[in-house]
Structures are given as C-alpha cells and as structure tokens.
C-alpha cells in the first residue's frame, strides 16, 4: 500500500478517536465559559458574547457520532462515507473558524462592556437586592473592592445613606474577615484593588483559552480534510482493495 495512503488512514483514525476525546474537552471549555459569564452577567450588556461558547457546545454534541462515521469510513475506505466525513469536517472547520473570529472580536469588547455597566451595578447596591448579592460575590471571589479602587464606594448612594464611613464587608481581606468592619479608617484590612481590572483580565483570559483550543482543533480538522482527499484520490487512481474491507464486509 502507498505510504501516503497509510499515513492518511492513520491520520483519519487518530482524528476519529480525537473526536470522542474532543467532545469531552469542548464540553468542558464551553460550560466553563458559560458559567463564567453567568456569574458576571450583570456586568455584561452584550449577551452575544456567549455565542462562541454556544457554538463550542453544539459542536461537542455531535462529536461521538462523527468519530464513529470517521472510523467506519476509514476502515472500509468508502467513498460515500469519506465524502460524508469530509463534509462534516468542513462544516465544523468553518464553525470553529467563525467561533475563533467571534472570540477575538468579543475579547476586545469585554473591557468597554465591563466599564460601561459596573458603575451602574455598584450604584444600585443597598445590601439586600439581587445586585448587592452579585457585587458581594464579585468582591469576595476576586478579592477586590470598588470599580477602580475601594474609594469608589464613597460616591455611592449606599455609602451616603449609611454614613458610617465604611464599605461592604465583602471588601475585607480574606485573612482579616473575622475582625474586619469595613471601616475606611482601617484600609489595611481591605482589598484595595478595583474589580474592573481583575474582571476584565479574567474574562479575557477565559476567551483567550477558548480561542486557543478552537484554533488547535481547527488545525487538526484541516489536516483531516487533506487526508480524506489523499485517500480518496489514491483509491481512485490505483484501484487497490481496502486493507480492512474484510473486517467490515
């Protein structure tokens, strides 16, 4: 058998196996992105920022079936099966390229999106409403306080209404949370870094990670399409019998 055919078959078999592994990996990445945005959706106006993650999850749903088609088609060297496999790979490749481009676009928009909404959410803080729970969760998880720094709280309605010269307890440093009162007279007990910068960095890192995974799989799909072309052309030109045809006949 031609060396190119053996190589192509090996690539396609490995690609088919990779589809099953990729289903789990892509599901994890998509769910992680969705969960991250869900935790901070109050700070994001553009809900289409979840579109790359939605595309990833949709792709993962059909991975196992595609892997099965790829294995059977490669072993039997079926023109119909290989053609179907090629078409599926092409569609996924286009979807992944689209997700990569969208991820790049929305990664650049995260900063403006966060900056434009965070001030309004912090302004609605009263310690009881849903926005207050989101703010407290954000400050506790990111170990931050205020939008740009802890002094931002002095301009909020909540701060002016309490008149106790303190910030929410969620601003307290983790190691000092038991004794912390949130008083601005004791800044050493507070997280002084603002939440906007940390949130922007975190969201951009998540998108960048998703984009890197998408790019890697897109490259694999490209080589897979090339292998299908090589296997199909060699089969038509040489007229040889499939090596594994007896196993699946």
PDB file of C-alpha atoms in Angstrom:
ATOM      1  CA  UNK A   1       0.000   0.000   0.000  1.00  0.00           C
ATOM      2  CA  UNK A   2       1.198   3.511  -0.797  1.00  0.00           C
ATOM      3  CA  UNK A   3       2.933   5.278   2.080  1.00  0.00           C
ATOM      4  CA  UNK A   4       0.722   8.317   1.593  1.00  0.00           C
ATOM      5  CA  UNK A   5      -2.399   6.181   1.942  1.00  0.00           C
ATOM      6  CA  UNK A   6      -1.134   4.552   5.133  1.00  0.00           C
ATOM      7  CA  UNK A   7      -0.302   7.951   6.559  1.00  0.00           C
ATOM      8  CA  UNK A   8      -3.704   9.346   5.562  1.00  0.00           C
ATOM      9  CA  UNK A   9      -5.544   6.399   7.100  1.00  0.00           C
ATOM     10  CA  UNK A  10      -3.556   6.772  10.301  1.00  0.00           C
ATOM     11  CA  UNK A  11      -4.343  10.483  10.449  1.00  0.00           C
ATOM     12  CA  UNK A  12      -8.056   9.856   9.885  1.00  0.00           C
ATOM     13  CA  UNK A  13      -8.218   7.111  12.522  1.00  0.00           C
ATOM     14  CA  UNK A  14      -6.454   9.316  15.023  1.00  0.00           C
ATOM     15  CA  UNK A  15      -8.777  12.162  14.074  1.00  0.00           C
ATOM     16  CA  UNK A  16     -11.806   9.931  14.626  1.00  0.00           C
ATOM     17  CA  UNK A  17     -10.533   8.960  18.059  1.00  0.00           C
ATOM     18  CA  UNK A  18      -9.785  12.606  18.754  1.00  0.00           C
ATOM     19  CA  UNK A  19     -13.434  13.483  18.086  1.00  0.00           C
ATOM     20  CA  UNK A  20     -14.501  11.416  21.084  1.00  0.00           C
ATOM     21  CA  UNK A  21     -11.882  12.975  23.311  1.00  0.00           C
ATOM     22  CA  UNK A  22     -12.680  16.410  21.914  1.00  0.00           C
ATOM     23  CA  UNK A  23     -16.366  16.032  22.810  1.00  0.00           C
ATOM     24  CA  UNK A  24     -15.470  15.945  26.486  1.00  0.00           C
ATOM     25  CA  UNK A  25     -12.853  18.682  26.170  1.00  0.00           C
ATOM     26  CA  UNK A  26     -15.034  21.088  24.209  1.00  0.00           C
ATOM     27  CA  UNK A  27     -17.975  20.495  26.536  1.00  0.00           C
ATOM     28  CA  UNK A  28     -15.789  21.445  29.477  1.00  0.00           C
ATOM     29  CA  UNK A  29     -14.491  24.586  27.766  1.00  0.00           C
ATOM     30  CA  UNK A  30     -17.963  25.679  26.644  1.00  0.00           C
ATOM     31  CA  UNK A  31     -19.504  25.043  30.052  1.00  0.00           C
ATOM     32  CA  UNK A  32     -16.640  26.884  31.756  1.00  0.00           C
ATOM     33  CA  UNK A  33     -17.104  29.956  29.563  1.00  0.00           C
ATOM     34  CA  UNK A  34     -20.898  29.935  30.071  1.00  0.00           C
ATOM     35  CA  UNK A  35     -20.526  29.527  33.832  1.00  0.00           C
ATOM     36  CA  UNK A  36     -18.007  32.365  33.998  1.00  0.00           C
ATOM     37  CA  UNK A  37     -20.291  34.722  32.091  1.00  0.00           C
ATOM     38  CA  UNK A  38     -23.283  33.589  34.140  1.00  0.00           C
ATOM     39  CA  UNK A  39     -21.552  34.606  37.356  1.00  0.00           C
ATOM     40  CA  UNK A  40     -20.833  38.061  35.983  1.00  0.00           C
ATOM     41  CA  UNK A  41     -23.700  38.607  33.551  1.00  0.00           C
ATOM     42  CA  UNK A  42     -24.896  41.656  35.473  1.00  0.00           C
ATOM     43  CA  UNK A  43     -21.762  43.453  34.305  1.00  0.00           C
ATOM     44  CA  UNK A  44     -22.165  42.469  30.650  1.00  0.00           C
ATOM     45  CA  UNK A  45     -24.658  44.131  28.342  1.00  0.00           C
ATOM     46  CA  UNK A  46     -23.801  42.177  25.206  1.00  0.00           C
ATOM     47  CA  UNK A  47     -25.329  38.714  25.637  1.00  0.00           C
ATOM     48  CA  UNK A  48     -23.944  37.683  22.239  1.00  0.00           C
ATOM     49  CA  UNK A  49     -20.581  37.342  23.980  1.00  0.00           C
ATOM     50  CA  UNK A  50     -21.768  33.809  24.804  1.00  0.00           C
ATOM     51  CA  UNK A  51     -22.067  32.927  21.131  1.00  0.00           C
ATOM     52  CA  UNK A  52     -18.564  31.387  20.842  1.00  0.00           C
ATOM     53  CA  UNK A  53     -19.293  29.130  23.824  1.00  0.00           C
ATOM     54  CA  UNK A  54     -22.674  28.117  22.383  1.00  0.00           C
ATOM     55  CA  UNK A  55     -21.002  27.125  19.115  1.00  0.00           C
ATOM     56  CA  UNK A  56     -18.435  25.047  21.000  1.00  0.00           C
ATOM     57  CA  UNK A  57     -21.121  23.163  22.944  1.00  0.00           C
ATOM     58  CA  UNK A  58     -23.174  22.475  19.801  1.00  0.00           C
ATOM     59  CA  UNK A  59     -20.094  21.045  18.123  1.00  0.00           C
ATOM     60  CA  UNK A  60     -19.375  18.787  21.110  1.00  0.00           C
ATOM     61  CA  UNK A  61     -22.874  17.265  20.997  1.00  0.00           C
ATOM     62  CA  UNK A  62     -22.245  15.568  17.650  1.00  0.00           C
ATOM     63  CA  UNK A  63     -18.588  14.613  18.209  1.00  0.00           C
ATOM     64  CA  UNK A  64     -19.161  10.978  19.139  1.00  0.00           C
ATOM     65  CA  UNK A  65     -21.288  10.238  16.060  1.00  0.00           C
ATOM     66  CA  UNK A  66     -18.774  11.947  13.803  1.00  0.00           C
ATOM     67  CA  UNK A  67     -15.947   9.883  15.277  1.00  0.00           C
ATOM     68  CA  UNK A  68     -17.903   6.701  14.587  1.00  0.00           C
ATOM     69  CA  UNK A  69     -18.508   7.720  10.984  1.00  0.00           C
ATOM     70  CA  UNK A  70     -14.832   8.540  10.570  1.00  0.00           C
ATOM     71  CA  UNK A  71     -13.638   5.178  11.920  1.00  0.00           C
ATOM     72  CA  UNK A  72     -16.009   3.084   9.816  1.00  0.00           C
ATOM     73  CA  UNK A  73     -15.388   5.104   6.652  1.00  0.00           C
ATOM     74  CA  UNK A  74     -11.625   4.931   7.052  1.00  0.00           C
ATOM     75  CA  UNK A  75     -11.510   1.182   7.675  1.00  0.00           C
ATOM     76  CA  UNK A  76     -13.810   0.420   4.738  1.00  0.00           C
ATOM     77  CA  UNK A  77     -12.433   3.231   2.576  1.00  0.00           C
ATOM     78  CA  UNK A  78     -15.960   4.003   1.491  1.00  0.00           C
ATOM     79  CA  UNK A  79     -16.215   6.892  -0.942  1.00  0.00           C
ATOM     80  CA  UNK A  80     -19.645   7.788   0.386  1.00  0.00           C
ATOM     81  CA  UNK A  81     -18.518   7.564   3.987  1.00  0.00           C
ATOM     82  CA  UNK A  82     -15.322   9.507   3.365  1.00  0.00           C
ATOM     83  CA  UNK A  83     -17.271  12.128   1.442  1.00  0.00           C
ATOM     84  CA  UNK A  84     -19.689  12.483   4.347  1.00  0.00           C
ATOM     85  CA  UNK A  85     -16.794  12.635   6.792  1.00  0.00           C
ATOM     86  CA  UNK A  86     -15.122  15.332   4.697  1.00  0.00           C
ATOM     87  CA  UNK A  87     -18.341  17.381   4.568  1.00  0.00           C
ATOM     88  CA  UNK A  88     -18.781  17.121   8.337  1.00  0.00           C
ATOM     89  CA  UNK A  89     -15.181  18.126   8.969  1.00  0.00           C
ATOM     90  CA  UNK A  90     -15.593  21.072   6.613  1.00  0.00           C
ATOM     91  CA  UNK A  91     -18.713  22.314   8.411  1.00  0.00           C
ATOM     92  CA  UNK A  92     -17.050  22.014  11.808  1.00  0.00           C
ATOM     93  CA  UNK A  93     -13.921  23.689  10.498  1.00  0.00           C
ATOM     94  CA  UNK A  94     -15.960  26.668   9.274  1.00  0.00           C
ATOM     95  CA  UNK A  95     -17.824  26.829  12.601  1.00  0.00           C
ATOM     96  CA  UNK A  96     -14.580  26.760  14.552  1.00  0.00           C
ATOM     97  CA  UNK A  97     -13.058  29.496  12.419  1.00  0.00           C
ATOM     98  CA  UNK A  98     -16.224  31.557  12.981  1.00  0.00           C
ATOM     99  CA  UNK A  99     -16.033  30.964  16.737  1.00  0.00           C
ATOM    100  CA  UNK A 100     -12.366  31.961  16.725  1.00  0.00           C
ATOM    101  CA  UNK A 101     -13.126  35.230  14.926  1.00  0.00           C
ATOM    102  CA  UNK A 102     -16.078  35.975  17.222  1.00  0.00           C
ATOM    103  CA  UNK A 103     -13.936  35.210  20.250  1.00  0.00           C
ATOM    104  CA  UNK A 104     -11.316  37.652  19.040  1.00  0.00           C
ATOM    105  CA  UNK A 105     -13.943  40.363  18.458  1.00  0.00           C
ATOM    106  CA  UNK A 106     -15.662  39.952  21.833  1.00  0.00           C
ATOM    107  CA  UNK A 107     -12.360  39.678  23.674  1.00  0.00           C
ATOM    108  CA  UNK A 108     -11.635  43.255  22.618  1.00  0.00           C
ATOM    109  CA  UNK A 109     -15.141  44.386  23.585  1.00  0.00           C
ATOM    110  CA  UNK A 110     -15.038  42.982  27.124  1.00  0.00           C
ATOM    111  CA  UNK A 111     -13.200  45.997  28.551  1.00  0.00           C
ATOM    112  CA  UNK A 112     -15.705  48.563  27.283  1.00  0.00           C
ATOM    113  CA  UNK A 113     -18.621  46.320  28.235  1.00  0.00           C
ATOM    114  CA  UNK A 114     -17.465  45.909  31.823  1.00  0.00           C
ATOM    115  CA  UNK A 115     -16.541  49.562  32.301  1.00  0.00           C
ATOM    116  CA  UNK A 116     -19.902  50.787  30.970  1.00  0.00           C
ATOM    117  CA  UNK A 117     -22.043  48.632  33.292  1.00  0.00           C
ATOM    118  CA  UNK A 118     -20.088  48.088  36.504  1.00  0.00           C
ATOM    119  CA  UNK A 119     -20.605  51.606  37.832  1.00  0.00           C
ATOM    120  CA  UNK A 120     -24.380  51.335  37.453  1.00  0.00           C
ATOM    121  CA  UNK A 121     -24.498  47.938  39.200  1.00  0.00           C
ATOM    122  CA  UNK A 122     -22.414  49.190  42.125  1.00  0.00           C
ATOM    123  CA  UNK A 123     -24.634  52.272  42.328  1.00  0.00           C
ATOM    124  CA  UNK A 124     -27.693  50.024  42.885  1.00  0.00           C
ATOM    125  CA  UNK A 125     -26.087  48.341  45.885  1.00  0.00           C
ATOM    126  CA  UNK A 126     -28.160  48.520  49.052  1.00  0.00           C
ATOM    127  CA  UNK A 127     -27.044  45.315  50.798  1.00  0.00           C
ATOM    128  CA  UNK A 128     -30.320  43.470  50.121  1.00  0.00           C
ATOM    129  CA  UNK A 129     -31.286  43.444  46.433  1.00  0.00           C
ATOM    130  CA  UNK A 130     -30.014  40.917  43.827  1.00  0.00           C
ATOM    131  CA  UNK A 131     -27.459  43.427  42.554  1.00  0.00           C
ATOM    132  CA  UNK A 132     -25.981  43.558  46.056  1.00  0.00           C
ATOM    133  CA  UNK A 133     -25.500  39.779  46.064  1.00  0.00           C
ATOM    134  CA  UNK A 134     -23.736  39.960  42.717  1.00  0.00           C
ATOM    135  CA  UNK A 135     -21.438  42.742  43.920  1.00  0.00           C
ATOM    136  CA  UNK A 136     -20.616  40.888  47.129  1.00  0.00           C
ATOM    137  CA  UNK A 137     -19.901  37.685  45.216  1.00  0.00           C
ATOM    138  CA  UNK A 138     -17.663  39.550  42.784  1.00  0.00           C
ATOM    139  CA  UNK A 139     -15.662  41.276  45.518  1.00  0.00           C
ATOM    140  CA  UNK A 140     -15.271  38.090  47.556  1.00  0.00           C
ATOM    141  CA  UNK A 141     -14.239  35.918  44.620  1.00  0.00           C
ATOM    142  CA  UNK A 142     -11.817  38.386  43.057  1.00  0.00           C
ATOM    143  CA  UNK A 143     -10.587  39.854  46.366  1.00  0.00           C
ATOM    144  CA  UNK A 144     -11.288  43.370  45.143  1.00  0.00           C
ATOM    145  CA  UNK A 145     -13.200  46.432  46.293  1.00  0.00           C
ATOM    146  CA  UNK A 146     -14.967  49.073  44.203  1.00  0.00           C
ATOM    147  CA  UNK A 147     -14.742  49.587  40.468  1.00  0.00           C
ATOM    148  CA  UNK A 148     -11.261  51.109  40.220  1.00  0.00           C
ATOM    149  CA  UNK A 149     -10.384  51.007  43.930  1.00  0.00           C
ATOM    150  CA  UNK A 150     -12.077  50.931  47.327  1.00  0.00           C
ATOM    151  CA  UNK A 151     -12.539  54.715  47.396  1.00  0.00           C
ATOM    152  CA  UNK A 152     -15.233  54.381  44.698  1.00  0.00           C
ATOM    153  CA  UNK A 153     -17.667  53.368  47.415  1.00  0.00           C
ATOM    154  CA  UNK A 154     -17.596  56.886  48.875  1.00  0.00           C
ATOM    155  CA  UNK A 155     -19.579  58.174  45.886  1.00  0.00           C
ATOM    156  CA  UNK A 156     -22.369  55.560  46.044  1.00  0.00           C
ATOM    157  CA  UNK A 157     -25.851  56.074  47.429  1.00  0.00           C
ATOM    158  CA  UNK A 158     -25.333  53.180  49.847  1.00  0.00           C
ATOM    159  CA  UNK A 159     -22.291  54.813  51.408  1.00  0.00           C
ATOM    160  CA  UNK A 160     -24.023  58.171  51.760  1.00  0.00           C
ATOM    161  CA  UNK A 161     -27.136  56.600  53.271  1.00  0.00           C
ATOM    162  CA  UNK A 162     -25.265  54.599  55.924  1.00  0.00           C
ATOM    163  CA  UNK A 163     -22.978  57.454  56.990  1.00  0.00           C
ATOM    164  CA  UNK A 164     -20.716  55.053  58.880  1.00  0.00           C
ATOM    165  CA  UNK A 165     -17.551  55.681  56.875  1.00  0.00           C
ATOM    166  CA  UNK A 166     -17.272  52.033  55.835  1.00  0.00           C
ATOM    167  CA  UNK A 167     -17.515  49.803  52.762  1.00  0.00           C
ATOM    168  CA  UNK A 168     -19.334  46.434  52.435  1.00  0.00           C
ATOM    169  CA  UNK A 169     -17.771  43.562  54.373  1.00  0.00           C
ATOM    170  CA  UNK A 170     -17.170  41.753  51.088  1.00  0.00           C
ATOM    171  CA  UNK A 171     -14.278  44.199  50.639  1.00  0.00           C
ATOM    172  CA  UNK A 172     -12.469  42.751  53.635  1.00  0.00           C
ATOM    173  CA  UNK A 173      -9.300  40.781  53.091  1.00  0.00           C
ATOM    174  CA  UNK A 174      -9.804  37.065  53.474  1.00  0.00           C
ATOM    175  CA  UNK A 175      -7.303  36.692  56.295  1.00  0.00           C
ATOM    176  CA  UNK A 176      -8.918  39.562  58.242  1.00  0.00           C
ATOM    177  CA  UNK A 177     -12.584  38.911  57.572  1.00  0.00           C
ATOM    178  CA  UNK A 178     -13.349  37.905  61.193  1.00  0.00           C
ATOM    179  CA  UNK A 179     -12.283  41.226  62.703  1.00  0.00           C
ATOM    180  CA  UNK A 180     -12.910  43.485  59.710  1.00  0.00           C
ATOM    181  CA  UNK A 181     -15.660  46.104  59.979  1.00  0.00           C
ATOM    182  CA  UNK A 182     -15.195  47.618  56.531  1.00  0.00           C
ATOM    183  CA  UNK A 183     -14.079  50.908  58.034  1.00  0.00           C
ATOM    184  CA  UNK A 184     -12.129  53.183  55.729  1.00  0.00           C
ATOM    185  CA  UNK A 185     -10.099  54.184  58.757  1.00  0.00           C
ATOM    186  CA  UNK A 186      -8.502  50.721  58.596  1.00  0.00           C
ATOM    187  CA  UNK A 187      -7.541  50.375  54.903  1.00  0.00           C
ATOM    188  CA  UNK A 188      -5.025  47.631  55.733  1.00  0.00           C
ATOM    189  CA  UNK A 189      -7.998  45.336  56.397  1.00  0.00           C
ATOM    190  CA  UNK A 190      -9.472  45.926  52.937  1.00  0.00           C
ATOM    191  CA  UNK A 191      -8.789  44.741  49.427  1.00  0.00           C
ATOM    192  CA  UNK A 192      -7.611  47.922  47.756  1.00  0.00           C
ATOM    193  CA  UNK A 193      -7.525  46.803  44.120  1.00  0.00           C
ATOM    194  CA  UNK A 194     -10.561  47.601  41.955  1.00  0.00           C
ATOM    195  CA  UNK A 195     -12.796  44.900  40.479  1.00  0.00           C
ATOM    196  CA  UNK A 196     -12.970  46.222  36.913  1.00  0.00           C
ATOM    197  CA  UNK A 197      -9.380  45.412  36.002  1.00  0.00           C
ATOM    198  CA  UNK A 198      -9.496  41.948  37.574  1.00  0.00           C
ATOM    199  CA  UNK A 199     -12.814  41.074  35.949  1.00  0.00           C
ATOM    200  CA  UNK A 200     -11.653  42.252  32.534  1.00  0.00           C
ATOM    201  CA  UNK A 201      -8.444  40.254  32.844  1.00  0.00           C
ATOM    202  CA  UNK A 202     -10.301  37.133  33.967  1.00  0.00           C
ATOM    203  CA  UNK A 203     -12.884  37.239  31.189  1.00  0.00           C
ATOM    204  CA  UNK A 204     -10.270  37.948  28.536  1.00  0.00           C
ATOM    205  CA  UNK A 205      -8.180  35.024  29.792  1.00  0.00           C
ATOM    206  CA  UNK A 206     -11.167  32.685  29.537  1.00  0.00           C
ATOM    207  CA  UNK A 207     -11.899  33.818  25.983  1.00  0.00           C
ATOM    208  CA  UNK A 208      -8.228  33.531  25.032  1.00  0.00           C
ATOM    209  CA  UNK A 209      -8.105  29.983  26.385  1.00  0.00           C
ATOM    210  CA  UNK A 210     -11.236  29.051  24.429  1.00  0.00           C
ATOM    211  CA  UNK A 211      -9.779  30.618  21.271  1.00  0.00           C
ATOM    212  CA  UNK A 212      -6.551  28.639  21.677  1.00  0.00           C
ATOM    213  CA  UNK A 213      -8.487  25.373  21.983  1.00  0.00           C
ATOM    214  CA  UNK A 214     -10.618  26.241  18.952  1.00  0.00           C
ATOM    215  CA  UNK A 215      -7.552  27.096  16.874  1.00  0.00           C
ATOM    216  CA  UNK A 216      -5.880  23.806  17.775  1.00  0.00           C
ATOM    217  CA  UNK A 217      -8.888  21.761  16.728  1.00  0.00           C
ATOM    218  CA  UNK A 218      -9.301  23.795  13.545  1.00  0.00           C
ATOM    219  CA  UNK A 219      -5.734  22.931  12.520  1.00  0.00           C
ATOM    220  CA  UNK A 220      -6.426  19.237  13.166  1.00  0.00           C
ATOM    221  CA  UNK A 221      -9.573  19.433  11.021  1.00  0.00           C
ATOM    222  CA  UNK A 222      -7.559  20.983   8.196  1.00  0.00           C
ATOM    223  CA  UNK A 223      -5.115  18.070   8.139  1.00  0.00           C
ATOM    224  CA  UNK A 224      -8.054  15.685   8.361  1.00  0.00           C
ATOM    225  CA  UNK A 225      -9.602  17.154   5.222  1.00  0.00           C
ATOM    226  CA  UNK A 226      -6.277  16.860   3.419  1.00  0.00           C
ATOM    227  CA  UNK A 227      -6.038  13.194   4.439  1.00  0.00           C
ATOM    228  CA  UNK A 228      -9.509  12.437   3.087  1.00  0.00           C
ATOM    229  CA  UNK A 229      -8.525  13.996  -0.225  1.00  0.00           C
ATOM    230  CA  UNK A 230      -5.310  11.948  -0.406  1.00  0.00           C
ATOM    231  CA  UNK A 231      -7.063   8.677   0.491  1.00  0.00           C
ATOM    232  CA  UNK A 232      -9.889   9.235  -1.982  1.00  0.00           C
ATOM    233  CA  UNK A 233      -7.591  10.217  -4.846  1.00  0.00           C
ATOM    234  CA  UNK A 234      -5.194   7.309  -4.269  1.00  0.00           C
ATOM    235  CA  UNK A 235      -8.079   4.879  -4.137  1.00  0.00           C
ATOM    236  CA  UNK A 236      -9.459   6.084  -7.455  1.00  0.00           C
ATOM    237  CA  UNK A 237      -6.047   6.147  -9.181  1.00  0.00           C
ATOM    238  CA  UNK A 238      -4.571   2.851  -8.002  1.00  0.00           C
ATOM    239  CA  UNK A 239      -7.677   0.682  -7.817  1.00  0.00           C
ATOM    240  CA  UNK A 240      -6.292  -1.247  -4.815  1.00  0.00           C
ATOM    241  CA  UNK A 241      -8.533  -3.161  -2.408  1.00  0.00           C
ATOM    242  CA  UNK A 242      -9.109  -1.684   1.045  1.00  0.00           C
ATOM    243  CA  UNK A 243      -6.818  -3.248   3.590  1.00  0.00           C
ATOM    244  CA  UNK A 244      -9.560  -3.629   6.211  1.00  0.00           C
ATOM    245  CA  UNK A 245     -12.503  -4.289   3.919  1.00  0.00           C
ATOM    246  CA  UNK A 246     -12.857  -7.914   5.044  1.00  0.00           C
ATOM    247  CA  UNK A 247     -13.231  -6.882   8.631  1.00  0.00           C
ATOM    248  CA  UNK A 248     -16.394  -4.835   7.966  1.00  0.00           C
ATOM    249  CA  UNK A 249     -17.902  -6.648   4.948  1.00  0.00           C
TER     250      UNK A 249
END
